[in-house]
PDB file of C-alpha atoms in Angstrom:
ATOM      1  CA  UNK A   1       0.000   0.000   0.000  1.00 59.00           C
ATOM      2  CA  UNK A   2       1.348   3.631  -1.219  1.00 57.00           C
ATOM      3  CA  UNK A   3       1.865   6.366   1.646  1.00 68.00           C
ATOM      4  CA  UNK A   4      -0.017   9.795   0.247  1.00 68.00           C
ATOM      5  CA  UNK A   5       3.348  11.473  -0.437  1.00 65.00           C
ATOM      6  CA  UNK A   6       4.536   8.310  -2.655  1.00 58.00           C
ATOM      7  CA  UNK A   7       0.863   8.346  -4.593  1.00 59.00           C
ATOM      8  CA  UNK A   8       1.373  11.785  -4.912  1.00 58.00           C
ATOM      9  CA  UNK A   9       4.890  11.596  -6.121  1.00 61.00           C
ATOM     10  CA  UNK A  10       3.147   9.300  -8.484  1.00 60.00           C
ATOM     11  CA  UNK A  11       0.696  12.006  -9.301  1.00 57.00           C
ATOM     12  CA  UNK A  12       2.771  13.932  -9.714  1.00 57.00           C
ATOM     13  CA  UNK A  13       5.522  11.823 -12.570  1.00 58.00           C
ATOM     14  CA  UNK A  14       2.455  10.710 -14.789  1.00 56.00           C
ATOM     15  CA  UNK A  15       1.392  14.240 -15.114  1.00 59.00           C
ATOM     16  CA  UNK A  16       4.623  14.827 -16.716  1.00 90.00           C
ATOM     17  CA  UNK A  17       4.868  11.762 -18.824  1.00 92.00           C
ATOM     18  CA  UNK A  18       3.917  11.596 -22.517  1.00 94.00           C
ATOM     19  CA  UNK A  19       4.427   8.023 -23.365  1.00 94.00           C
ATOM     20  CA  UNK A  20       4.985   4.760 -22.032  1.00 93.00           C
ATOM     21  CA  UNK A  21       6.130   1.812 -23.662  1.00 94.00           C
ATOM     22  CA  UNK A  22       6.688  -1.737 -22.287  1.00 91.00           C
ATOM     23  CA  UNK A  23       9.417  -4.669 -23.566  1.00 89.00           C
ATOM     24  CA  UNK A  24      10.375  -8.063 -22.280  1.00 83.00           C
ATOM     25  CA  UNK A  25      11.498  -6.594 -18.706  1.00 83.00           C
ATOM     26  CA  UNK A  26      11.299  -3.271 -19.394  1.00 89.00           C
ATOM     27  CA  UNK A  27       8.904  -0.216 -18.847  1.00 91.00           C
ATOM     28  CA  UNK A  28      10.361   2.639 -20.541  1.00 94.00           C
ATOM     29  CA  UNK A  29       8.943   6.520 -20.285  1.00 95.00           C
ATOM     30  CA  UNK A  30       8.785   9.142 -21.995  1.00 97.00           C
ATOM     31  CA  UNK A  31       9.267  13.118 -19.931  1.00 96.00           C
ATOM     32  CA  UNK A  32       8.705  16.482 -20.051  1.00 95.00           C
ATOM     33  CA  UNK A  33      11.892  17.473 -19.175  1.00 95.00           C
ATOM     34  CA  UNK A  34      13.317  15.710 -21.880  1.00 96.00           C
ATOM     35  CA  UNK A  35      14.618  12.320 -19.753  1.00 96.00           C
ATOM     36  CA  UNK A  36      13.588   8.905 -21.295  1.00 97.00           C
ATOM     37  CA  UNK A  37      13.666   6.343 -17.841  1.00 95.00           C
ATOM     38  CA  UNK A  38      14.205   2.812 -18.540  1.00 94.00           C
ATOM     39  CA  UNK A  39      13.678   0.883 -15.645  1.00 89.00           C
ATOM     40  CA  UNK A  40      15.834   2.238 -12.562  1.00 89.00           C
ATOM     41  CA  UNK A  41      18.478   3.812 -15.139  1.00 94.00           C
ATOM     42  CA  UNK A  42      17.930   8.068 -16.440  1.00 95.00           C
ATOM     43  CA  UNK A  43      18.436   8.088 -20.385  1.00 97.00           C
ATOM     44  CA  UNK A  44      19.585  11.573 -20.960  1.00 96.00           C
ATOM     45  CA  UNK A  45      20.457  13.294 -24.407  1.00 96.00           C
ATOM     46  CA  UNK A  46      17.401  15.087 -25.268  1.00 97.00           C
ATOM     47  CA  UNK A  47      16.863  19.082 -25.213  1.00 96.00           C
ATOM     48  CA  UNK A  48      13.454  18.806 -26.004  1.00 97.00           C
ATOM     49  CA  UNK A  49      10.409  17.483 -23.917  1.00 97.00           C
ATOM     50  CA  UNK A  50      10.420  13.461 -25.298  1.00 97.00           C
ATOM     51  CA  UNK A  51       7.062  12.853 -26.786  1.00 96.00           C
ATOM     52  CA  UNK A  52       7.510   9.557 -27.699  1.00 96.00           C
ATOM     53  CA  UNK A  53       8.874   5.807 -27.815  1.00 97.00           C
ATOM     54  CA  UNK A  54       9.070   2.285 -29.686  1.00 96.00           C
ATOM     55  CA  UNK A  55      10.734  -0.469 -29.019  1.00 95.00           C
ATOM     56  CA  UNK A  56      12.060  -2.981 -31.781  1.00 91.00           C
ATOM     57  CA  UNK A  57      10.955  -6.223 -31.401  1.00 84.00           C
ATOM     58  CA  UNK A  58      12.605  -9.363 -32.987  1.00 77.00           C
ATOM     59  CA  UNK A  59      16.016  -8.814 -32.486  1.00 78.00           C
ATOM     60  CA  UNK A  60      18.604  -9.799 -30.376  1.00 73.00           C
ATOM     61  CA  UNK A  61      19.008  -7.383 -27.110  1.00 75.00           C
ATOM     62  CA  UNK A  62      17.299  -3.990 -26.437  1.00 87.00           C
ATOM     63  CA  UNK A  63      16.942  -1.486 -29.191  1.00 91.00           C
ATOM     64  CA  UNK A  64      14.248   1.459 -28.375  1.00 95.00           C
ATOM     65  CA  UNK A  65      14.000   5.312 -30.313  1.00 95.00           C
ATOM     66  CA  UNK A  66      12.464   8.220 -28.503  1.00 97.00           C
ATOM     67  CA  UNK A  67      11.082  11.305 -30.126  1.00 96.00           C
ATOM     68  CA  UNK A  68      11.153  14.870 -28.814  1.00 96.00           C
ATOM     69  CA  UNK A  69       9.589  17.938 -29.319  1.00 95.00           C
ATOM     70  CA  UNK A  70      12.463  19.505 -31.187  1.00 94.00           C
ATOM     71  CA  UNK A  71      12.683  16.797 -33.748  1.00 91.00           C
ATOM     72  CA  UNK A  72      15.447  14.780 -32.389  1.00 94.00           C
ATOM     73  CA  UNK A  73      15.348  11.269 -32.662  1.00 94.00           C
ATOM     74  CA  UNK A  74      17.336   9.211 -30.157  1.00 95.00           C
ATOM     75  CA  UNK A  75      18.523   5.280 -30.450  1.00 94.00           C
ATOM     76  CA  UNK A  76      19.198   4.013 -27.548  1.00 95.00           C
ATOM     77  CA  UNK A  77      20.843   0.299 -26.887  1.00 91.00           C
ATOM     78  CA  UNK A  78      21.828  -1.468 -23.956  1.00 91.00           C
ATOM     79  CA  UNK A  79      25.301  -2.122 -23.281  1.00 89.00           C
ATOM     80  CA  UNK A  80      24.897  -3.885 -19.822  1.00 89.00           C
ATOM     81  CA  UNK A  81      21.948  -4.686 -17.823  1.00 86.00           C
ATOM     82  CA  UNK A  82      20.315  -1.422 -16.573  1.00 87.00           C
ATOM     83  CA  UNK A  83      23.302   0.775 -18.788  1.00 92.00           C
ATOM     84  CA  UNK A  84      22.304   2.172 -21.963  1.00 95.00           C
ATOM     85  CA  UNK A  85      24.414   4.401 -24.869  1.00 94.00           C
ATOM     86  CA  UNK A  86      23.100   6.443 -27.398  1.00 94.00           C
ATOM     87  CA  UNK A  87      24.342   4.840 -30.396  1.00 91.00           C
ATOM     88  CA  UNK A  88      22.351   7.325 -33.084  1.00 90.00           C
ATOM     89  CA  UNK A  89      20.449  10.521 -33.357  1.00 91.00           C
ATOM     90  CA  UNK A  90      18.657  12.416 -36.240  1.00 89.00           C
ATOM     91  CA  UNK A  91      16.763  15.715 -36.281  1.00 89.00           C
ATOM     92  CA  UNK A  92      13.929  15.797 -38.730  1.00 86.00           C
ATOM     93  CA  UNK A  93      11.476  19.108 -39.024  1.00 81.00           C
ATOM     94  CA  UNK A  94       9.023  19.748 -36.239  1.00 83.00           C
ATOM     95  CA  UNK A  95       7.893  17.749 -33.750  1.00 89.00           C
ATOM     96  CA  UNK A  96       8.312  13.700 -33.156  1.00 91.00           C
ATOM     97  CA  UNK A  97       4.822  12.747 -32.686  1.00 88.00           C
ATOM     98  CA  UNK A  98       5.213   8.780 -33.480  1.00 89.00           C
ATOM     99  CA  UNK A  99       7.870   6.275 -33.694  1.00 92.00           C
ATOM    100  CA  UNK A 100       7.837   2.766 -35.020  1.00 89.00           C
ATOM    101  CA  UNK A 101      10.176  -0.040 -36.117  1.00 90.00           C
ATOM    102  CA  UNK A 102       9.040  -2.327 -38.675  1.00 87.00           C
ATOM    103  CA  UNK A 103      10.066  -6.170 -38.558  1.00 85.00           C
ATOM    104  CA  UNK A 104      13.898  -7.136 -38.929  1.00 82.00           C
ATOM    105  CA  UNK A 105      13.302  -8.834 -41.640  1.00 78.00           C
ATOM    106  CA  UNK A 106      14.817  -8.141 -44.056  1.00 79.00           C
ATOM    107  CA  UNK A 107      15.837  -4.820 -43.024  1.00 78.00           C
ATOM    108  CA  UNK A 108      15.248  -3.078 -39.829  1.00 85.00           C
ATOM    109  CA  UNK A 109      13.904   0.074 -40.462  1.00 86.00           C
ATOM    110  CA  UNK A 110      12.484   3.135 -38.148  1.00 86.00           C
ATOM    111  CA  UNK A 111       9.203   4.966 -39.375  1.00 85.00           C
ATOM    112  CA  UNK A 112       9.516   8.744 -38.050  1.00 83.00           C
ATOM    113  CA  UNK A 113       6.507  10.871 -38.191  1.00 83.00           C
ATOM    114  CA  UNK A 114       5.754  14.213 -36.791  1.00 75.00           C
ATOM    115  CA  UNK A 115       4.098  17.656 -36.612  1.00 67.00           C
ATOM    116  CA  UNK A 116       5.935  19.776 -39.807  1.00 63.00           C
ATOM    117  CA  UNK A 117       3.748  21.317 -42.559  1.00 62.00           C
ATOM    118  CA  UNK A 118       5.831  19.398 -45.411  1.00 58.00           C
ATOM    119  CA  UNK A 119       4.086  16.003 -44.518  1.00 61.00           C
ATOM    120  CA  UNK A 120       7.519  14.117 -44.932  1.00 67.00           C
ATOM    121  CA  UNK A 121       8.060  10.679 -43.465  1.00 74.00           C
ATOM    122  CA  UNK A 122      11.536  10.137 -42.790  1.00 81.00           C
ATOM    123  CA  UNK A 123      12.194   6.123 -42.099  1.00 84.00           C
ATOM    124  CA  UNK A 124      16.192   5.136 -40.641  1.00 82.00           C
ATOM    125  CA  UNK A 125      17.622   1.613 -42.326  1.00 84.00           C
ATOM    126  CA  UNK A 126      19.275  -0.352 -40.642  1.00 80.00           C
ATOM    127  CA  UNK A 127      22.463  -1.001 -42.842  1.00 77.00           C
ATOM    128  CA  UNK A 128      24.050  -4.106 -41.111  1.00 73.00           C
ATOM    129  CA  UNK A 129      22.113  -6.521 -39.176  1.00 70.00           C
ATOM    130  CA  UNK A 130      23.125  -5.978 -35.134  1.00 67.00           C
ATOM    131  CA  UNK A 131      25.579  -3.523 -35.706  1.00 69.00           C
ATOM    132  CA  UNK A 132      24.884  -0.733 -33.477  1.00 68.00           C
ATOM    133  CA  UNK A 133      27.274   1.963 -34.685  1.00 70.00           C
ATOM    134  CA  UNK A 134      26.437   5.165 -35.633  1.00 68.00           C
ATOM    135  CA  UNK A 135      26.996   4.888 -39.030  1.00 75.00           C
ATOM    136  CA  UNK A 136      24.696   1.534 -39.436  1.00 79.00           C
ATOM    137  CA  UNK A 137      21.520   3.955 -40.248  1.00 83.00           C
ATOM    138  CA  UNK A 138      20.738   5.325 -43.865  1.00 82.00           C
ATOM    139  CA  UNK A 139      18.219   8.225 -43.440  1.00 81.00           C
ATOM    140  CA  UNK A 140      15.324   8.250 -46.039  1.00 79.00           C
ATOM    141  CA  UNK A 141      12.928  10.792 -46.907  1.00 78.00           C
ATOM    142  CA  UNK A 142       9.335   9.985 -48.463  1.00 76.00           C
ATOM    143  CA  UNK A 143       7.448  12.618 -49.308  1.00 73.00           C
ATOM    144  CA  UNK A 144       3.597  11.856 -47.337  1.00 68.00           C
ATOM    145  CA  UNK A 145       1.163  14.737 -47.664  1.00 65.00           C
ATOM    146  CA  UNK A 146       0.384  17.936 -46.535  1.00 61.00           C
ATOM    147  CA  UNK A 147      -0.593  19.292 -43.015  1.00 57.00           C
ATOM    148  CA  UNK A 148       2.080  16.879 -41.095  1.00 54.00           C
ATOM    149  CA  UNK A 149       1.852  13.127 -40.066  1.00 52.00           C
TER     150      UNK A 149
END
C-alpha cells in the first residue's frame, strides 16, 4: 500500500509523462523534461520534452527510439543490464509525434513521423544486421502529404 506522499509523487511523474512503452522486462517513459527512464536507469540526451517511444521487437538485445519535441530522434541500446548508450540521433522538421520499427526482416527500419507542414516521413535503415554503430543507419525521406503526419 502507497503512503499519500509516494501516490502523490506518483501524481505527480504521470502528469509529466507523454508516453509509455513496455518490452520483455522493461517499462520505458517518456518526460517532459526531456529524460527517457528505462527501468531504474535516467536516459539523458534530449533538449526537447520526449514525446515519444518504440521499441524494436525481434532482435537480439534492447533497441528502443524516442522522439522529442524539437525533432530529435534518439537510439538508444543497452550495453549492460540497466546501462544504456546512445548509439544514433537524427533531427527531422518539427515535432516527433510517433515512432515505429518495422520487422527485422529483411531490413530493420524506423518509421519517423511528426508535426511539420511538409508532410515528410523520414524512415532510418538499418544497414548491417546488429551492428549498433552510428553509421549503421541510412536516413530516407518519403514525401507523405500535406498538413504533417
Amino acid at each position: 500500500v502507497l503512503s499519500r506522499s509516494q501516490l502523490l509523487d506518483v501524481a505527480a511523474m504521470a502528469s509529466q509523462t507523454n508516453d509509455a512503452q513496455y518490452h520483455g522486462r522493461y517499462l520505458a517513459t517518456a518526460h517532459q523534461d526531456g529524460t527517457v527512464r528505462v527501468g531504474s536507469a535516467e536516459l539523458r540526451g534530449h533538449r526537447a520534452a520526449v514525446l515519444c517511444l518504440a521499441w524494436a521487437e525481434g532482435i537480439e538485445g534492447s533497441l528502443l527510439a524516442s522522439g522529442a519535441a524539437d525533432g530529435q530522434v534518439i537510439l538508444w541500446n543497452e550495453v549492460r543490464s540497466n546501462e544504456w548508450r546512445m548509439i544514433h540521433q537524427k533531427f527531422v522538421p518539427g515535432s516527433v509525434t510517433c515512432l515505429s520499427f518495422s520487422s527485422p526482416e529483411p531490413y530493420l527500419m524506423l518509421g519517423i513521423g511528426g508535426g511539420d507542414e511538409l508532410g515528410v516521413l523520414t524512415v532510418l535503415v538499418e544497414l548491417r544486421r546488429g551492428s549498433m554503430t552510428p553509421d549503421n543507419w541510412q536516413v530516407k525521406s518519403i514525401p507523405a502529404h500535406g498538413g504533417g503526419i
